[in-house]
mmCIF file of C-alpha atoms in Angstrom:
data_model
loop_
_atom_site.group_PDB
_atom_site.id
_atom_site.type_symbol
_atom_site.label_atom_id
_atom_site.label_comp_id
_atom_site.label_asym_id
_atom_site.label_seq_id
_atom_site.Cartn_x
_atom_site.Cartn_y
_atom_site.Cartn_z
ATOM 1 C CA UNK A 1 0.000 0.000 0.000
ATOM 2 C CA UNK A 2 1.323 3.429 -0.868
ATOM 3 C CA UNK A 3 1.612 5.941 1.947
ATOM 4 C CA UNK A 4 0.510 9.498 1.527
ATOM 5 C CA UNK A 5 3.378 11.911 1.886
ATOM 6 C CA UNK A 6 3.329 15.612 2.330
ATOM 7 C CA UNK A 7 5.269 17.102 -0.542
ATOM 8 C CA UNK A 8 7.027 20.312 0.309
ATOM 9 C CA UNK A 9 7.103 22.632 -2.633
ATOM 10 C CA UNK A 10 10.120 24.869 -3.011
ATOM 11 C CA UNK A 11 9.327 28.539 -3.279
ATOM 12 C CA UNK A 12 11.398 31.522 -4.236
ATOM 13 C CA UNK A 13 12.418 33.628 -1.277
ATOM 14 C CA UNK A 14 9.678 36.196 -0.603
ATOM 15 C CA UNK A 15 10.363 39.864 0.016
ATOM 16 C CA UNK A 16 10.667 40.542 3.768
ATOM 17 C CA UNK A 17 7.671 42.306 5.289
ATOM 18 C CA UNK A 18 9.677 43.866 8.139
ATOM 19 C CA UNK A 19 11.169 47.310 7.379
ATOM 20 C CA UNK A 20 14.941 47.359 7.684
ATOM 21 C CA UNK A 21 15.353 43.620 7.123
ATOM 22 C CA UNK A 22 16.862 42.513 3.823
ATOM 23 C CA UNK A 23 16.472 39.273 1.900
ATOM 24 C CA UNK A 24 20.155 38.528 2.479
ATOM 25 C CA UNK A 25 19.710 38.836 6.252
ATOM 26 C CA UNK A 26 16.708 36.503 6.231
ATOM 27 C CA UNK A 27 18.459 34.055 3.868
ATOM 28 C CA UNK A 28 21.517 33.824 6.115
ATOM 29 C CA UNK A 29 19.379 33.319 9.211
ATOM 30 C CA UNK A 30 17.225 30.703 7.458
ATOM 31 C CA UNK A 31 20.279 28.744 6.351
ATOM 32 C CA UNK A 32 21.555 28.772 9.933
ATOM 33 C CA UNK A 33 18.164 27.701 11.320
ATOM 34 C CA UNK A 34 17.505 24.958 8.794
ATOM 35 C CA UNK A 35 21.059 23.664 8.384
ATOM 36 C CA UNK A 36 19.904 20.069 8.951
ATOM 37 C CA UNK A 37 17.131 20.388 6.342
ATOM 38 C CA UNK A 38 19.224 21.850 3.522
ATOM 39 C CA UNK A 39 20.127 21.115 0.746
ATOM 40 C CA UNK A 40 18.059 17.903 0.474
ATOM 41 C CA UNK A 41 14.756 19.608 1.281
ATOM 42 C CA UNK A 42 14.031 23.071 -0.121
ATOM 43 C CA UNK A 43 12.659 25.808 2.108
ATOM 44 C CA UNK A 44 8.929 26.418 2.073
ATOM 45 C CA UNK A 45 7.110 29.721 2.453
ATOM 46 C CA UNK A 46 6.468 28.857 6.106
ATOM 47 C CA UNK A 47 10.202 28.308 6.616
ATOM 48 C CA UNK A 48 11.002 31.763 5.185
ATOM 49 C CA UNK A 49 8.357 33.454 7.362
ATOM 50 C CA UNK A 50 9.548 31.610 10.476
ATOM 51 C CA UNK A 51 13.157 32.576 9.758
ATOM 52 C CA UNK A 52 12.237 36.251 9.335
ATOM 53 C CA UNK A 53 10.182 36.309 12.537
ATOM 54 C CA UNK A 54 12.980 34.620 14.471
ATOM 55 C CA UNK A 55 15.538 37.052 13.045
ATOM 56 C CA UNK A 56 13.421 40.079 13.992
ATOM 57 C CA UNK A 57 12.912 38.701 17.518
ATOM 58 C CA UNK A 58 16.631 38.152 17.984
ATOM 59 C CA UNK A 59 17.462 41.631 16.641
ATOM 60 C CA UNK A 60 14.934 43.198 19.024
ATOM 61 C CA UNK A 61 16.320 41.186 21.941
ATOM 62 C CA UNK A 62 19.842 42.413 21.154
ATOM 63 C CA UNK A 63 18.685 46.038 21.348
ATOM 64 C CA UNK A 64 16.934 45.745 24.720
ATOM 65 C CA UNK A 65 18.618 47.528 27.630
ATOM 66 C CA UNK A 66 20.345 45.153 30.025
#
């Protein structure tokens, strides 16, 4: 019997929605986050959004007063 598998479709990197964040910044962060997934499995749209959100959170945490 064949098993159903979830096929992850590769997408082109979307434009970041956060002002001041570039595609290169998000790409670098995504490659660091998903090092175990790449290059065998391409990044999905959800992966790109998660990477951008995580990057923005870490940038904001770095700027908080200590």
